[in-house]
């Protein structure tokens, strides 16, 4: 895939969580991000998820829910009476924590996410009430009443701007949406795979999508990197009777075997391949891609994933802190023709997060000489 065909040929992130200002001048079709724990790998994936979302308002709200312990006074979308000052303050703090400096109460600069140097495709998220309220008025003391200062049910809490269009989220909308169960909030061409993988119900939904799209054989072929004797994949059960489950038919075994009984590695590979098919022509984001995968199969899994990404024209972003994963990635990228792979090491220097780029040639040298890059 040429860089001019990538959905994100480069990346700049400003003011998202622990990332003050990060610029990655060049991305590849397959990108592996490494770095120490808490350096910002997952935050980078979340930022790309926000930028790629069809409805950033819903994705932003989902990220606040995932990243904070705040739970609003709503049940099934209905409010339980008026909000107290403390409840409003808690909601605002939860939102602020997605902005750089939000944990220490610093005034939040707008979040900016997009290709480096391409202002027309930048997603901007800010807190409009900060423009009318002096920072020293926002306090953690009981004397400060945010209701009296600037909040009512229809007061603007968040503003999101992209392509010159601006959308404002009132406090009440945010709280109502916050209390609704999470559904698919991203474009069909963007899929996020968490470190824990997909829930069982979503696996069935994704397999339906894959089978209808005619890519069942590609997924089954990828699964054979883990279980070579796989025959077919089935989705059995009735949705009305508690949902359907994925089963695998294997050579020489009379009855199909439930996927959930087959171990973390197979479930991980299945989730990865389903995500790639669902996001054909788009972006797949995978946190801690090595989870559940034994080191002995990682190279074969990487090779299957890279080939499928190339076949489906998918741009892949994955994170790891495993040396085995780095080595397997380097070998697989070298072996698969016409697919550009790149590793990016995230590191903190002079209080700023930076990315050090490793081309395929650099990766070969790193793995051959076992140079520490994690």
mmCIF file of C-alpha atoms in Angstrom:
data_model
loop_
_atom_site.group_PDB
_atom_site.id
_atom_site.type_symbol
_atom_site.label_atom_id
_atom_site.label_comp_id
_atom_site.label_asym_id
_atom_site.label_seq_id
_atom_site.Cartn_x
_atom_site.Cartn_y
_atom_site.Cartn_z
ATOM 1 C CA UNK A 1 0.000 0.000 0.000
ATOM 2 C CA UNK A 2 1.459 3.346 -1.031
ATOM 3 C CA UNK A 3 1.588 6.079 1.597
ATOM 4 C CA UNK A 4 -0.787 8.252 -0.421
ATOM 5 C CA UNK A 5 -3.426 5.483 -0.171
ATOM 6 C CA UNK A 6 -3.203 5.104 3.598
ATOM 7 C CA UNK A 7 -6.051 6.467 5.678
ATOM 8 C CA UNK A 8 -3.367 7.935 7.961
ATOM 9 C CA UNK A 9 -0.032 8.518 6.158
ATOM 10 C CA UNK A 10 1.261 10.390 9.225
ATOM 11 C CA UNK A 11 -0.032 11.338 12.660
ATOM 12 C CA UNK A 12 -0.053 14.229 15.083
ATOM 13 C CA UNK A 13 -1.676 14.084 18.520
ATOM 14 C CA UNK A 14 -1.925 17.043 20.864
ATOM 15 C CA UNK A 15 -3.295 17.222 24.387
ATOM 16 C CA UNK A 16 -4.800 13.734 24.579
ATOM 17 C CA UNK A 17 -4.309 12.157 28.023
ATOM 18 C CA UNK A 18 -0.532 11.894 28.653
ATOM 19 C CA UNK A 19 0.385 13.036 25.141
ATOM 20 C CA UNK A 20 1.176 16.746 25.022
ATOM 21 C CA UNK A 21 2.404 16.826 21.419
ATOM 22 C CA UNK A 22 3.430 13.763 19.403
ATOM 23 C CA UNK A 23 4.318 13.800 15.700
ATOM 24 C CA UNK A 24 4.932 10.675 13.619
ATOM 25 C CA UNK A 25 5.996 11.900 10.160
ATOM 26 C CA UNK A 26 5.466 8.596 8.360
ATOM 27 C CA UNK A 27 3.203 5.636 9.004
ATOM 28 C CA UNK A 28 3.185 2.306 7.172
ATOM 29 C CA UNK A 29 0.422 -0.118 6.307
ATOM 30 C CA UNK A 30 1.349 -2.271 9.313
ATOM 31 C CA UNK A 31 2.570 -0.369 12.387
ATOM 32 C CA UNK A 32 3.848 -1.839 15.650
ATOM 33 C CA UNK A 33 4.254 0.505 18.637
ATOM 34 C CA UNK A 34 6.571 -0.460 21.485
ATOM 35 C CA UNK A 35 7.633 1.282 24.665
ATOM 36 C CA UNK A 36 7.638 1.047 28.431
ATOM 37 C CA UNK A 37 4.434 0.614 30.406
ATOM 38 C CA UNK A 38 2.379 3.816 30.732
ATOM 39 C CA UNK A 39 4.384 5.603 28.045
ATOM 40 C CA UNK A 40 1.264 6.232 25.955
ATOM 41 C CA UNK A 41 0.808 3.268 23.587
ATOM 42 C CA UNK A 42 -2.854 2.695 24.434
ATOM 43 C CA UNK A 43 -3.544 6.446 24.420
ATOM 44 C CA UNK A 44 -2.161 6.606 20.883
ATOM 45 C CA UNK A 45 -4.575 3.873 19.754
ATOM 46 C CA UNK A 46 -7.461 5.684 21.430
ATOM 47 C CA UNK A 47 -6.547 8.927 19.665
ATOM 48 C CA UNK A 48 -6.569 7.182 16.272
ATOM 49 C CA UNK A 49 -9.883 5.581 17.243
ATOM 50 C CA UNK A 50 -11.323 9.038 17.910
ATOM 51 C CA UNK A 51 -10.031 10.446 14.637
ATOM 52 C CA UNK A 52 -11.372 7.518 12.620
ATOM 53 C CA UNK A 53 -14.792 7.401 14.286
ATOM 54 C CA UNK A 54 -17.872 8.165 12.224
ATOM 55 C CA UNK A 55 -19.442 9.763 15.303
ATOM 56 C CA UNK A 56 -16.644 11.173 17.513
ATOM 57 C CA UNK A 57 -19.229 12.363 20.065
ATOM 58 C CA UNK A 58 -20.238 8.803 20.904
ATOM 59 C CA UNK A 59 -16.663 7.490 20.789
ATOM 60 C CA UNK A 60 -15.460 10.295 23.089
ATOM 61 C CA UNK A 61 -18.209 9.485 25.578
ATOM 62 C CA UNK A 62 -17.300 5.784 25.409
ATOM 63 C CA UNK A 63 -13.647 6.593 26.124
ATOM 64 C CA UNK A 64 -14.607 8.714 29.152
ATOM 65 C CA UNK A 65 -16.657 5.776 30.432
ATOM 66 C CA UNK A 66 -13.787 3.331 29.880
ATOM 67 C CA UNK A 67 -11.165 5.599 31.441
ATOM 68 C CA UNK A 68 -12.950 6.900 34.543
ATOM 69 C CA UNK A 69 -14.879 5.586 37.524
ATOM 70 C CA UNK A 70 -17.579 8.236 37.163
ATOM 71 C CA UNK A 71 -21.140 6.893 36.955
ATOM 72 C CA UNK A 72 -23.894 9.468 36.403
ATOM 73 C CA UNK A 73 -27.305 9.475 38.097
ATOM 74 C CA UNK A 74 -29.141 7.997 35.102
ATOM 75 C CA UNK A 75 -30.908 4.717 34.560
ATOM 76 C CA UNK A 76 -31.836 3.549 31.053
ATOM 77 C CA UNK A 77 -31.373 7.048 29.744
ATOM 78 C CA UNK A 78 -33.657 8.707 32.338
ATOM 79 C CA UNK A 79 -32.353 11.098 34.945
ATOM 80 C CA UNK A 80 -33.071 10.523 38.608
ATOM 81 C CA UNK A 81 -33.926 14.086 39.559
ATOM 82 C CA UNK A 82 -31.758 17.213 39.522
ATOM 83 C CA UNK A 83 -27.982 17.001 39.472
ATOM 84 C CA UNK A 84 -26.115 18.107 42.542
ATOM 85 C CA UNK A 85 -23.072 20.336 42.322
ATOM 86 C CA UNK A 86 -20.828 17.404 43.228
ATOM 87 C CA UNK A 87 -22.336 15.257 40.456
ATOM 88 C CA UNK A 88 -21.727 18.000 37.908
ATOM 89 C CA UNK A 89 -18.186 18.467 39.188
ATOM 90 C CA UNK A 90 -17.537 14.702 38.931
ATOM 91 C CA UNK A 91 -18.806 14.624 35.341
ATOM 92 C CA UNK A 92 -16.541 17.488 34.344
ATOM 93 C CA UNK A 93 -13.520 15.919 36.021
ATOM 94 C CA UNK A 94 -14.146 12.660 34.156
ATOM 95 C CA UNK A 95 -14.159 14.555 30.862
ATOM 96 C CA UNK A 96 -11.098 16.618 31.791
ATOM 97 C CA UNK A 97 -9.051 13.467 32.373
ATOM 98 C CA UNK A 98 -9.019 12.792 28.626
ATOM 99 C CA UNK A 99 -7.147 16.082 28.145
ATOM 100 C CA UNK A 100 -3.435 16.528 28.815
ATOM 101 C CA UNK A 101 -3.002 17.899 32.336
ATOM 102 C CA UNK A 102 -6.557 16.996 33.278
ATOM 103 C CA UNK A 103 -5.467 14.957 36.298
ATOM 104 C CA UNK A 104 -3.829 17.922 38.030
ATOM 105 C CA UNK A 105 -6.574 20.430 37.193
ATOM 106 C CA UNK A 106 -4.542 22.426 34.667
ATOM 107 C CA UNK A 107 -6.527 24.366 32.038
ATOM 108 C CA UNK A 108 -7.040 21.919 29.179
ATOM 109 C CA UNK A 109 -5.723 22.836 25.736
ATOM 110 C CA UNK A 110 -7.847 21.491 22.857
ATOM 111 C CA UNK A 111 -7.293 17.914 21.735
ATOM 112 C CA UNK A 112 -6.020 17.834 18.141
ATOM 113 C CA UNK A 113 -5.715 14.571 16.182
ATOM 114 C CA UNK A 114 -5.001 14.050 12.499
ATOM 115 C CA UNK A 115 -2.387 13.625 9.785
ATOM 116 C CA UNK A 116 0.672 15.775 10.476
ATOM 117 C CA UNK A 117 0.475 19.082 8.629
ATOM 118 C CA UNK A 118 -2.977 18.461 7.119
ATOM 119 C CA UNK A 119 -5.262 20.898 8.926
ATOM 120 C CA UNK A 120 -8.314 20.053 6.803
ATOM 121 C CA UNK A 121 -8.531 16.563 8.345
ATOM 122 C CA UNK A 122 -7.813 17.459 11.972
ATOM 123 C CA UNK A 123 -10.275 16.495 14.692
ATOM 124 C CA UNK A 124 -10.458 19.119 17.462
ATOM 125 C CA UNK A 125 -12.143 18.610 20.829
ATOM 126 C CA UNK A 126 -12.308 21.331 23.446
ATOM 127 C CA UNK A 127 -14.194 22.432 26.541
ATOM 128 C CA UNK A 128 -16.134 25.580 25.557
ATOM 129 C CA UNK A 129 -16.874 26.617 29.126
ATOM 130 C CA UNK A 130 -13.153 27.212 29.731
ATOM 131 C CA UNK A 131 -13.373 30.212 27.400
ATOM 132 C CA UNK A 132 -15.803 31.975 29.718
ATOM 133 C CA UNK A 133 -14.518 30.803 33.106
ATOM 134 C CA UNK A 134 -11.170 31.798 34.550
ATOM 135 C CA UNK A 135 -9.037 28.770 35.509
ATOM 136 C CA UNK A 136 -8.720 29.825 39.142
ATOM 137 C CA UNK A 137 -12.512 29.683 39.530
ATOM 138 C CA UNK A 138 -12.504 25.941 38.875
ATOM 139 C CA UNK A 139 -11.546 24.477 42.212
ATOM 140 C CA UNK A 140 -11.783 21.202 44.060
ATOM 141 C CA UNK A 141 -13.002 22.990 47.187
ATOM 142 C CA UNK A 142 -16.594 22.879 48.349
ATOM 143 C CA UNK A 143 -16.882 26.665 47.952
ATOM 144 C CA UNK A 144 -16.867 26.314 44.157
ATOM 145 C CA UNK A 145 -20.307 25.546 42.726
ATOM 146 C CA UNK A 146 -20.080 24.687 39.025
ATOM 147 C CA UNK A 147 -23.882 24.890 38.655
ATOM 148 C CA UNK A 148 -23.849 28.538 39.692
ATOM 149 C CA UNK A 149 -20.763 29.336 37.605
ATOM 150 C CA UNK A 150 -21.663 28.037 34.180
ATOM 151 C CA UNK A 151 -23.659 24.787 34.100
ATOM 152 C CA UNK A 152 -27.275 23.937 33.395
ATOM 153 C CA UNK A 153 -28.739 20.871 31.684
ATOM 154 C CA UNK A 154 -28.298 22.435 28.233
ATOM 155 C CA UNK A 155 -24.949 24.085 28.930
ATOM 156 C CA UNK A 156 -22.172 23.101 26.476
ATOM 157 C CA UNK A 157 -19.791 20.560 27.992
ATOM 158 C CA UNK A 158 -17.750 19.467 24.953
ATOM 159 C CA UNK A 159 -17.278 20.883 21.455
ATOM 160 C CA UNK A 160 -16.062 18.725 18.567
ATOM 161 C CA UNK A 161 -14.973 20.227 15.254
ATOM 162 C CA UNK A 162 -13.932 18.578 11.995
ATOM 163 C CA UNK A 163 -14.021 19.592 8.318
ATOM 164 C CA UNK A 164 -15.166 23.040 9.423
ATOM 165 C CA UNK A 165 -18.289 21.662 11.127
ATOM 166 C CA UNK A 166 -18.776 22.052 14.857
ATOM 167 C CA UNK A 167 -20.897 19.927 17.204
ATOM 168 C CA UNK A 168 -21.606 20.809 20.824
ATOM 169 C CA UNK A 169 -22.495 18.229 23.476
ATOM 170 C CA UNK A 170 -24.684 19.613 26.263
ATOM 171 C CA UNK A 171 -24.189 18.267 29.759
ATOM 172 C CA UNK A 172 -27.572 16.518 29.736
ATOM 173 C CA UNK A 173 -26.864 14.756 26.391
ATOM 174 C CA UNK A 174 -23.522 13.561 27.701
ATOM 175 C CA UNK A 175 -25.051 12.121 30.876
ATOM 176 C CA UNK A 176 -27.897 10.428 29.022
ATOM 177 C CA UNK A 177 -25.519 8.878 26.485
ATOM 178 C CA UNK A 178 -23.155 7.900 29.284
ATOM 179 C CA UNK A 179 -25.834 5.708 30.830
ATOM 180 C CA UNK A 180 -26.601 3.803 27.633
ATOM 181 C CA UNK A 181 -24.984 0.440 26.935
ATOM 182 C CA UNK A 182 -22.041 0.671 24.567
ATOM 183 C CA UNK A 183 -22.815 -0.254 20.958
ATOM 184 C CA UNK A 184 -20.723 -0.118 17.786
ATOM 185 C CA UNK A 185 -19.708 3.545 17.816
ATOM 186 C CA UNK A 186 -17.093 3.567 15.074
ATOM 187 C CA UNK A 187 -17.294 3.325 11.326
ATOM 188 C CA UNK A 188 -17.550 -0.172 9.917
ATOM 189 C CA UNK A 189 -14.089 0.422 8.457
ATOM 190 C CA UNK A 190 -12.550 1.049 11.892
ATOM 191 C CA UNK A 191 -12.314 -1.648 14.560
ATOM 192 C CA UNK A 192 -10.657 -1.488 17.976
ATOM 193 C CA UNK A 193 -9.523 -4.759 19.587
ATOM 194 C CA UNK A 194 -8.759 -4.327 23.276
ATOM 195 C CA UNK A 195 -6.088 -6.231 25.165
ATOM 196 C CA UNK A 196 -8.848 -8.537 26.414
ATOM 197 C CA UNK A 197 -10.328 -9.132 22.963
ATOM 198 C CA UNK A 198 -14.021 -9.126 22.030
ATOM 199 C CA UNK A 199 -16.969 -10.173 24.154
ATOM 200 C CA UNK A 200 -18.526 -13.504 23.177
ATOM 201 C CA UNK A 201 -21.702 -11.908 21.784
ATOM 202 C CA UNK A 202 -19.690 -9.648 19.482
ATOM 203 C CA UNK A 203 -17.651 -12.558 18.132
ATOM 204 C CA UNK A 204 -20.891 -14.094 16.825
ATOM 205 C CA UNK A 205 -22.003 -10.802 15.321
ATOM 206 C CA UNK A 206 -18.656 -10.332 13.558
ATOM 207 C CA UNK A 207 -18.651 -13.887 12.183
ATOM 208 C CA UNK A 208 -22.099 -13.244 10.669
ATOM 209 C CA UNK A 209 -20.654 -10.158 8.982
ATOM 210 C CA UNK A 210 -17.599 -12.055 7.718
ATOM 211 C CA UNK A 211 -19.609 -14.987 6.354
ATOM 212 C CA UNK A 212 -22.061 -12.703 4.558
ATOM 213 C CA UNK A 213 -19.162 -10.752 3.047
ATOM 214 C CA UNK A 214 -17.714 -13.983 1.642
ATOM 215 C CA UNK A 215 -14.477 -13.999 3.659
ATOM 216 C CA UNK A 216 -15.101 -17.080 5.777
ATOM 217 C CA UNK A 217 -12.361 -19.090 4.057
ATOM 218 C CA UNK A 218 -9.756 -16.379 4.709
ATOM 219 C CA UNK A 219 -10.553 -16.409 8.427
ATOM 220 C CA UNK A 220 -10.472 -20.193 8.571
ATOM 221 C CA UNK A 221 -7.086 -20.211 6.845
ATOM 222 C CA UNK A 222 -5.716 -17.809 9.452
ATOM 223 C CA UNK A 223 -7.057 -20.021 12.242
ATOM 224 C CA UNK A 224 -5.093 -22.952 10.817
ATOM 225 C CA UNK A 225 -1.909 -21.240 11.987
ATOM 226 C CA UNK A 226 -3.045 -22.333 15.464
ATOM 227 C CA UNK A 227 -5.034 -25.522 14.728
ATOM 228 C CA UNK A 228 -3.877 -27.068 11.422
ATOM 229 C CA UNK A 229 -6.656 -29.688 11.467
ATOM 230 C CA UNK A 230 -9.481 -27.121 11.380
ATOM 231 C CA UNK A 231 -12.249 -28.060 8.960
ATOM 232 C CA UNK A 232 -14.889 -25.350 9.257
ATOM 233 C CA UNK A 233 -16.311 -22.633 11.508
ATOM 234 C CA UNK A 234 -19.979 -22.715 12.520
ATOM 235 C CA UNK A 235 -22.305 -20.350 14.348
ATOM 236 C CA UNK A 236 -24.831 -22.438 16.268
ATOM 237 C CA UNK A 237 -27.765 -21.686 18.533
ATOM 238 C CA UNK A 238 -30.796 -19.408 18.544
ATOM 239 C CA UNK A 239 -30.533 -15.683 19.167
ATOM 240 C CA UNK A 240 -33.866 -15.722 21.035
ATOM 241 C CA UNK A 241 -32.630 -18.455 23.378
ATOM 242 C CA UNK A 242 -29.700 -16.550 24.817
ATOM 243 C CA UNK A 243 -27.529 -15.973 21.784
ATOM 244 C CA UNK A 244 -25.414 -18.021 19.394
ATOM 245 C CA UNK A 245 -21.909 -19.351 19.829
ATOM 246 C CA UNK A 246 -19.013 -20.082 17.494
ATOM 247 C CA UNK A 247 -18.071 -23.746 17.048
ATOM 248 C CA UNK A 248 -15.159 -25.345 15.213
ATOM 249 C CA UNK A 249 -15.255 -28.581 13.256
ATOM 250 C CA UNK A 250 -11.934 -30.481 13.244
ATOM 251 C CA UNK A 251 -10.817 -33.455 11.184
ATOM 252 C CA UNK A 252 -11.490 -36.747 12.894
ATOM 253 C CA UNK A 253 -13.645 -35.248 15.671
ATOM 254 C CA UNK A 254 -17.347 -36.030 15.385
ATOM 255 C CA UNK A 255 -18.823 -33.051 17.236
ATOM 256 C CA UNK A 256 -18.073 -29.336 16.729
ATOM 257 C CA UNK A 257 -16.081 -27.810 19.594
ATOM 258 C CA UNK A 258 -17.032 -24.444 21.185
ATOM 259 C CA UNK A 259 -14.503 -21.722 20.344
ATOM 260 C CA UNK A 260 -14.506 -20.519 23.945
ATOM 261 C CA UNK A 261 -13.142 -23.887 25.082
ATOM 262 C CA UNK A 262 -10.168 -23.731 22.709
ATOM 263 C CA UNK A 263 -7.907 -21.398 24.679
ATOM 264 C CA UNK A 264 -6.877 -17.745 24.565
ATOM 265 C CA UNK A 265 -4.577 -18.047 21.549
ATOM 266 C CA UNK A 266 -7.217 -19.297 19.153
ATOM 267 C CA UNK A 267 -9.758 -16.783 20.421
ATOM 268 C CA UNK A 268 -7.186 -14.015 19.912
ATOM 269 C CA UNK A 269 -6.423 -15.047 16.337
ATOM 270 C CA UNK A 270 -10.128 -15.370 15.566
ATOM 271 C CA UNK A 271 -10.831 -11.882 16.905
ATOM 272 C CA UNK A 272 -7.941 -10.357 14.957
ATOM 273 C CA UNK A 273 -9.002 -11.874 11.651
ATOM 274 C CA UNK A 274 -12.641 -10.920 12.160
ATOM 275 C CA UNK A 275 -11.581 -7.335 12.873
ATOM 276 C CA UNK A 276 -9.496 -7.189 9.687
ATOM 277 C CA UNK A 277 -12.366 -8.421 7.515
ATOM 278 C CA UNK A 278 -14.880 -6.086 9.140
ATOM 279 C CA UNK A 279 -12.580 -3.128 8.467
ATOM 280 C CA UNK A 280 -11.655 -3.834 4.834
ATOM 281 C CA UNK A 281 -10.275 -0.636 3.329
ATOM 282 C CA UNK A 282 -9.978 0.977 6.759
ATOM 283 C CA UNK A 283 -8.142 0.807 10.071
ATOM 284 C CA UNK A 284 -7.713 -1.876 12.748
ATOM 285 C CA UNK A 285 -6.333 -0.997 16.194
ATOM 286 C CA UNK A 286 -5.033 -3.782 18.459
ATOM 287 C CA UNK A 287 -3.850 -3.244 22.029
ATOM 288 C CA UNK A 288 -1.209 -5.726 23.288
ATOM 289 C CA UNK A 289 -1.487 -7.899 20.216
ATOM 290 C CA UNK A 290 0.555 -10.717 21.795
ATOM 291 C CA UNK A 291 -2.032 -11.447 24.514
ATOM 292 C CA UNK A 292 -2.894 -15.140 24.556
ATOM 293 C CA UNK A 293 -0.369 -16.031 21.830
ATOM 294 C CA UNK A 294 2.438 -18.464 22.617
ATOM 295 C CA UNK A 295 5.798 -17.256 21.323
ATOM 296 C CA UNK A 296 6.114 -20.306 19.061
ATOM 297 C CA UNK A 297 3.140 -19.307 16.873
ATOM 298 C CA UNK A 298 3.576 -15.546 16.818
ATOM 299 C CA UNK A 299 5.528 -15.425 13.562
ATOM 300 C CA UNK A 300 2.899 -17.510 11.752
ATOM 301 C CA UNK A 301 0.119 -15.374 13.217
ATOM 302 C CA UNK A 302 1.864 -12.161 12.174
ATOM 303 C CA UNK A 303 2.369 -13.538 8.676
ATOM 304 C CA UNK A 304 -1.336 -14.428 8.383
ATOM 305 C CA UNK A 305 -2.406 -11.044 9.764
ATOM 306 C CA UNK A 306 -0.087 -9.093 7.444
ATOM 307 C CA UNK A 307 -1.217 -11.036 4.375
ATOM 308 C CA UNK A 308 -4.868 -10.479 5.247
ATOM 309 C CA UNK A 309 -4.248 -6.769 5.863
ATOM 310 C CA UNK A 310 -2.652 -6.498 2.430
ATOM 311 C CA UNK A 311 -5.457 -8.456 0.761
ATOM 312 C CA UNK A 312 -8.142 -6.308 2.401
ATOM 313 C CA UNK A 313 -6.272 -2.993 2.132
ATOM 314 C CA UNK A 314 -6.293 -2.484 5.919
ATOM 315 C CA UNK A 315 -3.968 -0.176 7.845
ATOM 316 C CA UNK A 316 -3.025 -1.877 11.102
ATOM 317 C CA UNK A 317 -1.906 -0.257 14.377
ATOM 318 C CA UNK A 318 -0.790 -2.615 17.160
ATOM 319 C CA UNK A 319 1.023 -2.261 20.479
ATOM 320 C CA UNK A 320 3.312 -4.620 22.382
ATOM 321 C CA UNK A 321 5.985 -4.761 25.079
ATOM 322 C CA UNK A 322 7.112 -8.290 24.136
ATOM 323 C CA UNK A 323 10.504 -9.018 22.572
ATOM 324 C CA UNK A 324 9.090 -12.226 21.042
ATOM 325 C CA UNK A 325 6.416 -10.166 19.290
ATOM 326 C CA UNK A 326 8.977 -7.706 17.930
ATOM 327 C CA UNK A 327 11.123 -10.541 16.577
ATOM 328 C CA UNK A 328 8.141 -12.329 15.019
ATOM 329 C CA UNK A 329 6.918 -9.077 13.469
ATOM 330 C CA UNK A 330 10.336 -8.334 11.941
ATOM 331 C CA UNK A 331 10.562 -11.769 10.348
ATOM 332 C CA UNK A 332 6.987 -11.780 9.067
ATOM 333 C CA UNK A 333 7.253 -8.315 7.496
ATOM 334 C CA UNK A 334 10.452 -9.388 5.747
ATOM 335 C CA UNK A 335 8.765 -12.481 4.314
ATOM 336 C CA UNK A 336 5.558 -10.866 3.013
ATOM 337 C CA UNK A 337 6.064 -9.009 -0.270
ATOM 338 C CA UNK A 338 4.489 -5.654 -1.140
ATOM 339 C CA UNK A 339 3.577 -4.816 2.472
ATOM 340 C CA UNK A 340 5.385 -2.029 4.263
ATOM 341 C CA UNK A 341 5.887 -2.609 7.971
ATOM 342 C CA UNK A 342 7.319 -0.172 10.477
ATOM 343 C CA UNK A 343 8.017 -0.226 14.187
ATOM 344 C CA UNK A 344 7.708 2.925 16.299
ATOM 345 C CA UNK A 345 9.295 3.117 19.744
ATOM 346 C CA UNK A 346 7.567 5.611 22.012
ATOM 347 C CA UNK A 347 9.854 7.242 24.553
ATOM 348 C CA UNK A 348 9.824 10.280 26.802
ATOM 349 C CA UNK A 349 12.604 12.808 26.398
ATOM 350 C CA UNK A 350 12.759 16.347 27.777
ATOM 351 C CA UNK A 351 9.239 15.816 29.208
ATOM 352 C CA UNK A 352 7.833 15.226 25.704
ATOM 353 C CA UNK A 353 6.710 11.981 24.088
ATOM 354 C CA UNK A 354 8.551 11.147 20.877
ATOM 355 C CA UNK A 355 8.508 8.289 18.376
ATOM 356 C CA UNK A 356 11.686 6.658 17.066
ATOM 357 C CA UNK A 357 11.107 4.992 13.697
ATOM 358 C CA UNK A 358 12.438 1.564 12.693
ATOM 359 C CA UNK A 359 12.178 0.567 9.043
ATOM 360 C CA UNK A 360 12.179 -3.071 7.899
ATOM 361 C CA UNK A 361 15.974 -2.865 7.463
ATOM 362 C CA UNK A 362 16.366 -1.401 10.953
ATOM 363 C CA UNK A 363 14.180 -4.165 12.385
ATOM 364 C CA UNK A 364 16.329 -6.839 10.757
ATOM 365 C CA UNK A 365 19.438 -5.343 12.388
ATOM 366 C CA UNK A 366 17.705 -4.962 15.766
ATOM 367 C CA UNK A 367 16.554 -8.584 15.884
ATOM 368 C CA UNK A 368 19.801 -9.999 14.497
ATOM 369 C CA UNK A 369 21.913 -8.249 17.107
ATOM 370 C CA UNK A 370 19.222 -8.366 19.826
ATOM 371 C CA UNK A 371 19.332 -4.639 20.429
ATOM 372 C CA UNK A 372 16.940 -3.656 23.239
ATOM 373 C CA UNK A 373 14.219 -1.408 21.826
ATOM 374 C CA UNK A 374 11.259 -1.977 24.150
#
